[in-house]
């Protein structure tokens, strides 16, 4: 993920404890939220994320606040935790706005159409999904960010998949499987650094130890997508020539356009802050639009030719609001449109409301109470791994934040792993296998909301196909159940 908080700050996050709060009282807001969300989705269906789910999250926060008031938790304490939660997502919210801006300029500059144009000639439906996994894995390892991967190459792959007639859910699932594989293993990833920091381990020991569960998981993922590819029935392959002609007719397609995405990826590999890299990518996209697509930019404003005013107005519209590039091919209408920064406001709204719920849950001490209750269930080594993993998944759903799903269980369970003589990499691997990757499977989690908004595909649509993400916790539980590669603390000491 691409968050602006440092690992130092994350390690020092205060976890509110409330000894007066029972486990039943701590779970009341969670149960209420699940029931309300379930009914809301039943009523509104796919439109639930348009605003009603956001309000339900606020109602869930209100239920948590009522529990807190009943237990005499100061209102200021709850509000302070909400403020801290929202503050922690400020970097992510700004990135979302810049992703919307980047998508707009990359459309009108012809960058995304060029990726689709050349991609259609290279990727056929049989290998497309497996190729999505591999491409996104490589980019994510290089950048350390699943967010940036989805916002750049992910958007292009969604477009290619749609023109090939492949389900958007399948394509998004393949993109996220590859993106989170790289996010987990890249030393540039903040979660990859955060997990061993919380467990008291070392970064590269952690990465090496994760390979034991991660490689089998990505292997199974690739095999499944290869099988799907060989059995895929698509409607888009026969229309590729017509689509290529339509893209050619609407844009000036050439290899120079790839300079912009290459520059952006290079900046992130060089550890440029993602927000700065996306801003540079947006401005370069705007410049290339004026150079290579003057007719497109002028057409956005209704002007007959490009001049300073129409250029300025066209670029600003592409960055900020919905933009459509006319095409004679109906199948390209959705691909030739971008929503700009305004298109990201719904996702930002969702994240803010989720942070309100998570902040109040933390403020009344419910998060730590739920985690401690799960710790109490750890009567065996497998029970310890299982309790840790379930804690991460539960916190992804209750705190709505990937980092809290790593920080809280990391702090709560670290001593338990030491007491059982288990090396810290056991804990750090479990935190990543269950906390990092499952965040994208929850619609109102910051990661789920982000990727759903950026790719334009609902979590419910890609959930089943995000194979790597839901298989990772299962794989780590299997390893724990059969005592496979469970490193003892004594072995760690003897090896140092």
Coordinates of N, CA and C in Angstrom, one line a residue, residues 76-217:
X76 N -14.5 13.1 24.4 CA -13.3 13.7 23.8 C -12.3 12.6 23.4
X77 N -12.3 11.5 24.2 CA -11.4 10.4 23.9 C -11.8 9.7 22.6
X78 N -13.1 9.5 22.4 CA -13.6 8.9 21.2 C -13.3 9.8 20.0
X79 N -13.6 11.1 20.2 CA -13.4 12.0 19.1 C -11.9 12.1 18.7
X80 N -11.1 12.1 19.7 CA -9.6 12.2 19.5 C -9.1 11.0 18.6
X81 N -9.7 9.8 18.9 CA -9.3 8.6 18.1 C -9.8 8.7 16.7
X82 N -11.0 9.2 16.5 CA -11.5 9.4 15.2 C -10.7 10.4 14.4
X83 N -10.3 11.5 15.1 CA -9.4 12.5 14.4 C -8.1 11.9 14.0
X84 N -7.5 11.1 14.9 CA -6.2 10.4 14.6 C -6.4 9.4 13.5
X85 N -7.5 8.7 13.4 CA -7.7 7.8 12.3 C -7.8 8.5 11.0
X86 N -8.6 9.6 11.0 CA -8.8 10.3 9.7 C -7.5 11.0 9.3
X87 N -6.7 11.5 10.3 CA -5.4 12.0 10.0 C -4.5 11.0 9.4
X88 N -4.6 9.8 9.8 CA -3.7 8.7 9.3 C -3.9 8.4 7.9
X89 N -5.1 8.7 7.4 CA -5.5 8.4 6.0 C -5.3 9.6 5.1
X90 N -4.8 10.7 5.6 CA -4.7 11.9 4.8 C -3.9 11.7 3.5
X91 N -2.8 11.0 3.7 CA -1.9 10.7 2.6 C -2.6 9.9 1.5
X92 N -3.4 8.9 2.0 CA -4.1 8.0 1.1 C -5.2 8.8 0.3
X93 N -5.9 9.7 1.0 CA -6.9 10.5 0.4 C -6.4 11.4 -0.7
X94 N -5.2 12.0 -0.4 CA -4.6 12.8 -1.4 C -4.1 12.0 -2.6
X95 N -3.6 10.8 -2.4 CA -3.2 9.9 -3.5 C -4.4 9.5 -4.3
X96 N -5.6 9.3 -3.7 CA -6.8 9.0 -4.4 C -7.1 10.1 -5.4
X97 N -7.1 11.3 -4.9 CA -7.4 12.5 -5.7 C -6.4 12.6 -6.9
X98 N -5.1 12.3 -6.6 CA -4.1 12.4 -7.7 C -4.3 11.2 -8.7
X99 N -4.7 10.1 -8.2 CA -5.0 9.0 -9.1 C -6.1 9.4 -10.1
X100 N -7.1 10.0 -9.6 CA -8.2 10.5 -10.5 C -7.7 11.5 -11.5
X101 N -6.8 12.4 -11.0 CA -6.2 13.4 -11.9 C -5.4 12.7 -13.0
X102 N -4.6 11.8 -12.6 CA -3.7 11.0 -13.5 C -4.5 10.3 -14.5
X103 N -5.5 9.6 -14.1 CA -6.4 8.8 -15.0 C -6.9 9.8 -16.1
X104 N -7.3 11.0 -15.7 CA -7.8 11.9 -16.7 C -6.8 12.4 -17.7
X105 N -5.6 12.7 -17.3 CA -4.6 13.2 -18.3 C -4.0 12.0 -19.1
X106 N -4.0 10.8 -18.5 CA -3.5 9.7 -19.2 C -4.5 9.2 -20.2
X107 N -5.7 9.5 -20.1 CA -6.7 9.2 -21.1 C -6.6 10.2 -22.3
X108 N -6.7 11.5 -22.0 CA -6.7 12.5 -23.1 C -5.3 12.6 -23.8
X109 N -4.2 12.2 -23.1 CA -2.9 12.2 -23.8 C -2.7 11.0 -24.7
X110 N -3.6 9.9 -24.5 CA -3.5 8.7 -25.3 C -2.6 7.7 -24.7
X111 N -2.2 7.9 -23.4 CA -1.3 6.9 -22.8 C -2.1 5.6 -22.5
X112 N -3.2 5.7 -21.9 CA -4.0 4.5 -21.6 C -4.5 3.9 -22.9
X113 N -5.0 4.6 -23.9 CA -5.4 4.0 -25.1 C -4.2 3.3 -25.8
X114 N -3.0 3.9 -25.7 CA -1.8 3.3 -26.3 C -1.5 1.9 -25.6
X115 N -1.6 1.9 -24.3 CA -1.4 0.6 -23.6 C -2.4 -0.4 -24.0
X116 N -3.6 0.0 -24.2 CA -4.7 -0.9 -24.7 C -4.4 -1.4 -26.1
X117 N -4.0 -0.4 -26.9 CA -3.7 -0.7 -28.3 C -2.6 -1.7 -28.5
X118 N -1.5 -1.5 -27.9 CA -0.4 -2.5 -28.0 C -0.6 -3.8 -27.2
X119 N -1.3 -3.6 -26.1 CA -1.6 -4.8 -25.2 C -2.5 -5.8 -25.9
X120 N -3.5 -5.2 -26.7 CA -4.4 -6.1 -27.5 C -3.6 -7.0 -28.5
X121 N -2.5 -6.4 -29.0 CA -1.8 -7.2 -30.0 C -0.8 -8.2 -29.4
X122 N -0.6 -8.1 -28.1 CA 0.3 -9.0 -27.4 C -0.4 -10.0 -26.6
X123 N -1.4 -9.6 -25.9 CA -2.1 -10.4 -24.9 C -3.4 -11.0 -25.5
X124 N -3.5 -12.3 -25.6 CA -4.8 -12.9 -26.0 C -5.5 -13.5 -24.8
X125 N -6.8 -13.8 -25.0 CA -7.6 -14.2 -23.8 C -7.0 -15.4 -23.0
X126 N -6.3 -16.3 -23.7 CA -5.9 -17.5 -23.1 C -4.8 -17.2 -22.0
X127 N -3.9 -16.3 -22.3 CA -2.8 -16.0 -21.4 C -3.0 -14.7 -20.6
X128 N -4.1 -14.0 -20.9 CA -4.3 -12.7 -20.4 C -4.3 -12.6 -18.9
X129 N -5.1 -13.4 -18.2 CA -5.3 -13.4 -16.7 C -4.0 -13.7 -16.0
X130 N -3.3 -14.8 -16.5 CA -2.0 -15.1 -15.9 C -1.0 -14.0 -16.1
X131 N -1.0 -13.4 -17.3 CA -0.1 -12.3 -17.6 C -0.3 -11.1 -16.7
X132 N -1.6 -10.9 -16.4 CA -2.0 -9.8 -15.5 C -1.3 -10.0 -14.1
X133 N -1.4 -11.2 -13.6 CA -0.8 -11.6 -12.3 C 0.7 -11.3 -12.4
X134 N 1.4 -11.8 -13.4 CA 2.9 -11.7 -13.5 C 3.3 -10.2 -13.7
X135 N 2.6 -9.5 -14.6 CA 3.0 -8.1 -14.8 C 2.8 -7.3 -13.6
X136 N 1.7 -7.4 -12.9 CA 1.4 -6.6 -11.6 C 2.4 -7.0 -10.5
X137 N 2.8 -8.3 -10.5 CA 3.7 -8.8 -9.4 C 5.1 -8.1 -9.6
X138 N 5.5 -8.0 -10.9 CA 6.8 -7.4 -11.2 C 6.8 -5.9 -10.8
X139 N 5.7 -5.2 -11.3 CA 5.6 -3.8 -11.0 C 5.5 -3.5 -9.5
X140 N 4.8 -4.3 -8.8 CA 4.6 -4.1 -7.4 C 5.9 -4.4 -6.6
X141 N 6.6 -5.4 -7.0 CA 7.9 -5.7 -6.3 C 8.9 -4.5 -6.6
X142 N 8.8 -4.0 -7.8 CA 9.7 -2.9 -8.1 C 9.4 -1.6 -7.4
X143 N 8.1 -1.3 -7.2 CA 7.6 -0.1 -6.6 C 7.3 -0.2 -5.1
X144 N 7.0 -1.4 -4.7 CA 6.6 -1.6 -3.3 C 5.2 -1.2 -3.0
X145 N 4.4 -1.0 -4.0 CA 3.1 -0.4 -3.8 C 2.0 -1.1 -4.6
X146 N 1.1 -1.8 -4.0 CA 0.0 -2.3 -4.7 C -0.9 -1.2 -5.2
X147 N -1.0 -0.1 -4.5 CA -1.8 1.1 -4.9 C -1.3 1.7 -6.2
X148 N 0.0 1.9 -6.3 CA 0.5 2.5 -7.5 C 0.4 1.6 -8.7
X149 N 0.6 0.3 -8.4 CA 0.4 -0.7 -9.5 C -1.0 -0.7 -10.1
X150 N -2.0 -0.7 -9.2 CA -3.4 -0.6 -9.6 C -3.7 0.7 -10.4
X151 N -3.1 1.8 -9.9 CA -3.4 3.1 -10.5 C -2.8 3.3 -11.8
X152 N -1.8 2.5 -12.2 CA -1.1 2.7 -13.4 C -1.3 1.6 -14.4
X153 N -0.6 0.5 -14.3 CA -0.7 -0.6 -15.2 C -2.1 -1.3 -15.0
X154 N -2.6 -1.3 -13.7 CA -3.9 -1.9 -13.4 C -5.0 -1.4 -14.3
X155 N -5.1 0.0 -14.4 CA -6.1 0.6 -15.1 C -6.1 0.2 -16.6
X156 N -4.8 0.1 -17.1 CA -4.7 -0.3 -18.5 C -5.1 -1.7 -18.8
X157 N -4.7 -2.6 -17.8 CA -5.1 -4.0 -18.0 C -6.6 -4.2 -17.9
X158 N -7.3 -3.4 -17.0 CA -8.8 -3.4 -17.0 C -9.3 -3.1 -18.3
X159 N -8.8 -2.1 -19.0 CA -9.2 -1.7 -20.3 C -9.0 -2.8 -21.3
X160 N -7.8 -3.4 -21.3 CA -7.5 -4.5 -22.3 C -8.5 -5.7 -22.0
X161 N -8.7 -6.0 -20.8 CA -9.6 -7.1 -20.5 C -11.0 -6.9 -20.9
X162 N -11.4 -5.6 -20.8 CA -12.8 -5.3 -21.2 C -13.0 -5.4 -22.7
X163 N -12.0 -5.0 -23.4 CA -12.0 -5.1 -24.9 C -12.0 -6.5 -25.4
X164 N -11.3 -7.4 -24.6 CA -11.2 -8.8 -25.0 C -12.5 -9.5 -24.6
X165 N -13.4 -8.9 -23.8 CA -14.6 -9.5 -23.4 C -14.5 -10.3 -22.2
X166 N -13.4 -10.1 -21.4 CA -13.2 -10.8 -20.2 C -13.8 -10.1 -19.0
X167 N -14.4 -10.9 -18.1 CA -15.1 -10.3 -16.9 C -14.2 -9.4 -16.2
X168 N -14.8 -8.2 -15.8 CA -14.0 -7.2 -15.1 C -13.6 -7.8 -13.7
X169 N -14.4 -8.6 -13.1 CA -14.1 -9.2 -11.8 C -12.9 -10.1 -11.9
X170 N -12.8 -10.9 -13.0 CA -11.7 -11.8 -13.2 C -10.4 -10.9 -13.4
X171 N -10.5 -9.9 -14.2 CA -9.3 -9.1 -14.5 C -8.8 -8.4 -13.2
X172 N -9.7 -7.8 -12.5 CA -9.4 -7.1 -11.2 C -8.8 -8.1 -10.2
X173 N -9.3 -9.3 -10.1 CA -8.8 -10.3 -9.2 C -7.4 -10.7 -9.6
X174 N -7.1 -10.8 -10.9 CA -5.8 -11.2 -11.3 C -4.8 -10.0 -11.0
X175 N -5.2 -8.8 -11.3 CA -4.4 -7.6 -11.0 C -4.0 -7.5 -9.5
X176 N -5.0 -7.7 -8.7 CA -4.8 -7.6 -7.2 C -4.0 -8.7 -6.7
X177 N -4.2 -9.9 -7.2 CA -3.4 -11.1 -6.8 C -1.9 -10.8 -7.1
X178 N -1.6 -10.3 -8.3 CA -0.2 -10.0 -8.6 C 0.3 -8.8 -7.8
X179 N -0.5 -7.7 -7.6 CA -0.1 -6.5 -6.9 C 0.2 -6.8 -5.5
X180 N -0.6 -7.7 -4.8 CA -0.4 -7.9 -3.4 C 0.7 -9.0 -3.2
X181 N 1.0 -9.8 -4.2 CA 2.2 -10.7 -4.1 C 3.5 -9.8 -4.0
X182 N 3.5 -8.8 -4.9 CA 4.7 -7.9 -4.9 C 4.7 -7.0 -3.7
X183 N 3.6 -6.5 -3.2 CA 3.5 -5.7 -2.1 C 4.0 -6.4 -0.8
X184 N 3.7 -7.7 -0.7 CA 4.1 -8.5 0.4 C 5.6 -8.7 0.5
X185 N 6.2 -8.9 -0.7 CA 7.7 -9.3 -0.7 C 8.6 -8.2 -1.0
X186 N 8.2 -7.0 -1.5 CA 9.1 -5.9 -1.8 C 9.7 -5.3 -0.5
X187 N 11.0 -5.1 -0.5 CA 11.6 -4.4 0.7 C 11.2 -2.9 0.7
X188 N 10.6 -2.4 -0.4 CA 10.2 -1.0 -0.5 C 8.8 -0.8 0.1
X189 N 8.1 -1.9 0.3 CA 6.7 -1.8 0.8 C 6.7 -1.5 2.3
X190 N 5.8 -0.5 2.7 CA 5.7 -0.1 4.1 C 5.2 -1.3 5.0
X191 N 4.2 -2.1 4.5 CA 3.7 -3.2 5.3 C 4.8 -4.3 5.5
X192 N 5.6 -4.5 4.4 CA 6.7 -5.4 4.5 C 7.7 -5.0 5.6
X193 N 7.9 -3.7 5.8 CA 8.8 -3.2 6.8 C 8.1 -3.2 8.2
X194 N 6.8 -2.9 8.1 CA 6.1 -2.7 9.4 C 5.9 -4.1 10.1
X195 N 5.6 -5.1 9.4 CA 5.3 -6.4 10.1 C 6.5 -6.9 10.9
X196 N 7.7 -7.0 10.4 CA 8.9 -7.4 11.2 C 9.2 -6.4 12.3
X197 N 8.9 -5.1 12.1 CA 9.2 -4.2 13.1 C 8.2 -4.4 14.3
X198 N 7.0 -4.8 14.1 CA 6.0 -5.1 15.1 C 6.4 -6.4 15.8
X199 N 6.9 -7.4 15.1 CA 7.2 -8.7 15.6 C 8.6 -8.8 16.3
X200 N 9.4 -7.7 16.1 CA 10.7 -7.8 16.6 C 11.7 -8.6 15.8
X201 N 11.4 -8.6 14.5 CA 12.3 -9.4 13.6 C 13.1 -8.5 12.7
X202 N 13.7 -9.1 11.7 CA 14.6 -8.4 10.7 C 14.0 -8.5 9.3
X203 N 14.1 -7.4 8.6 CA 13.4 -7.3 7.3 C 13.6 -8.4 6.3
X204 N 14.9 -8.7 6.0 CA 15.2 -9.7 5.0 C 15.0 -11.1 5.5
X205 N 15.1 -11.3 6.7 CA 14.7 -12.6 7.3 C 13.2 -12.8 7.1
X206 N 12.5 -11.8 7.4 CA 11.0 -11.8 7.2 C 10.6 -12.1 5.8
X207 N 11.3 -11.4 4.8 CA 10.9 -11.6 3.4 C 11.3 -13.1 3.0
X208 N 12.4 -13.6 3.4 CA 12.9 -14.9 3.1 C 11.9 -15.9 3.7
X209 N 11.5 -15.7 4.9 CA 10.6 -16.6 5.6 C 9.2 -16.6 4.9
X210 N 8.8 -15.5 4.4 CA 7.4 -15.4 3.8 C 7.4 -16.2 2.5
X211 N 8.5 -16.5 1.9 CA 8.5 -17.2 0.6 C 7.9 -18.6 0.7
X212 N 8.0 -19.2 1.9 CA 7.5 -20.5 2.1 C 6.0 -20.6 2.0
X213 N 5.3 -19.6 2.4 CA 3.8 -19.6 2.2 C 3.4 -18.9 0.9
X214 N 4.2 -17.9 0.5 CA 3.8 -17.0 -0.6 C 4.0 -17.6 -1.9
X215 N 5.1 -18.4 -2.1 CA 5.4 -19.0 -3.4 C 4.3 -20.1 -3.7
X216 N 4.0 -21.0 -2.8 CA 2.9 -21.9 -3.1 C 1.6 -21.2 -3.4
X217 N 1.3 -20.2 -2.7 CA 0.0 -19.5 -2.9 C 0.0 -18.8 -4.3

